[in-house]
Amino acid sequence: MKTQISGKSINIITSSGNSYDFKFISKIMPQKNDDVIIRETVFQSDSDSEKNRHGNGPFCSFNIDLGSISEGVYIFCLDNEIQYIGESKDLNRQFNDGFGRIEEINTTTRGRSTNCKLNHAILAEAKKGKFFNLFVFETKEHKKVKKEILEGFFETYNRKPKYNGRS
């Protein structure tokens, strides 16, 4: 596995020799109140036992303009280090309705703890003045490509991420 990260792209050459060029899409910028303070959301529930392990928040909101890209493999990068690799058949929905807008159901054990974990990480870093960058490799074979990449260096990374989403 070989990885080369530049400001506008990430190139990954897998152990099987396949090369994947991920295109820079956007710096992930949480929405702010009056363009000054990052807007935060925390959900109060009657019982903390229903919360998933990343459901306490706080969370932020953001939107990503993906242009015409619809499906593929994505990478969250911070300080030129890969933090998370994922895939989706609907990237717009994944980012703008999933990671970018946490609903209360997502914070429960029936929800999506990964969305909560990554959203909270984005917020925590933004509060320090650091921002995640989003890179995408567009492909209809997103499950296969992600699996191939994770079989190499990144296998443990997504299961036990280096960034645990806690501030």
PDB file of C-alpha atoms in Angstrom, residues 3 19 51 97 123 140 144 150:
ATOM      1  CA  THR A   3      -0.314   6.704  -0.245  1.00  0.00           C
ATOM      2  CA  SER A  19      -4.258   3.044  -8.255  1.00  0.00           C
ATOM      3  CA  LYS A  51     -27.700   6.852  23.527  1.00  0.00           C
ATOM      4  CA  ASP A  97     -28.312  14.378   5.499  1.00  0.00           C
ATOM      5  CA  LEU A 123     -16.878  20.114  15.357  1.00  0.00           C
ATOM      6  CA  LYS A 140     -19.996   2.553  -8.967  1.00  0.00           C
ATOM      7  CA  LYS A 144     -15.184  -3.199  -3.715  1.00  0.00           C
ATOM      8  CA  LEU A 150      -9.066  -1.260   3.866  1.00  0.00           C
TER       9      LEU A 150
END
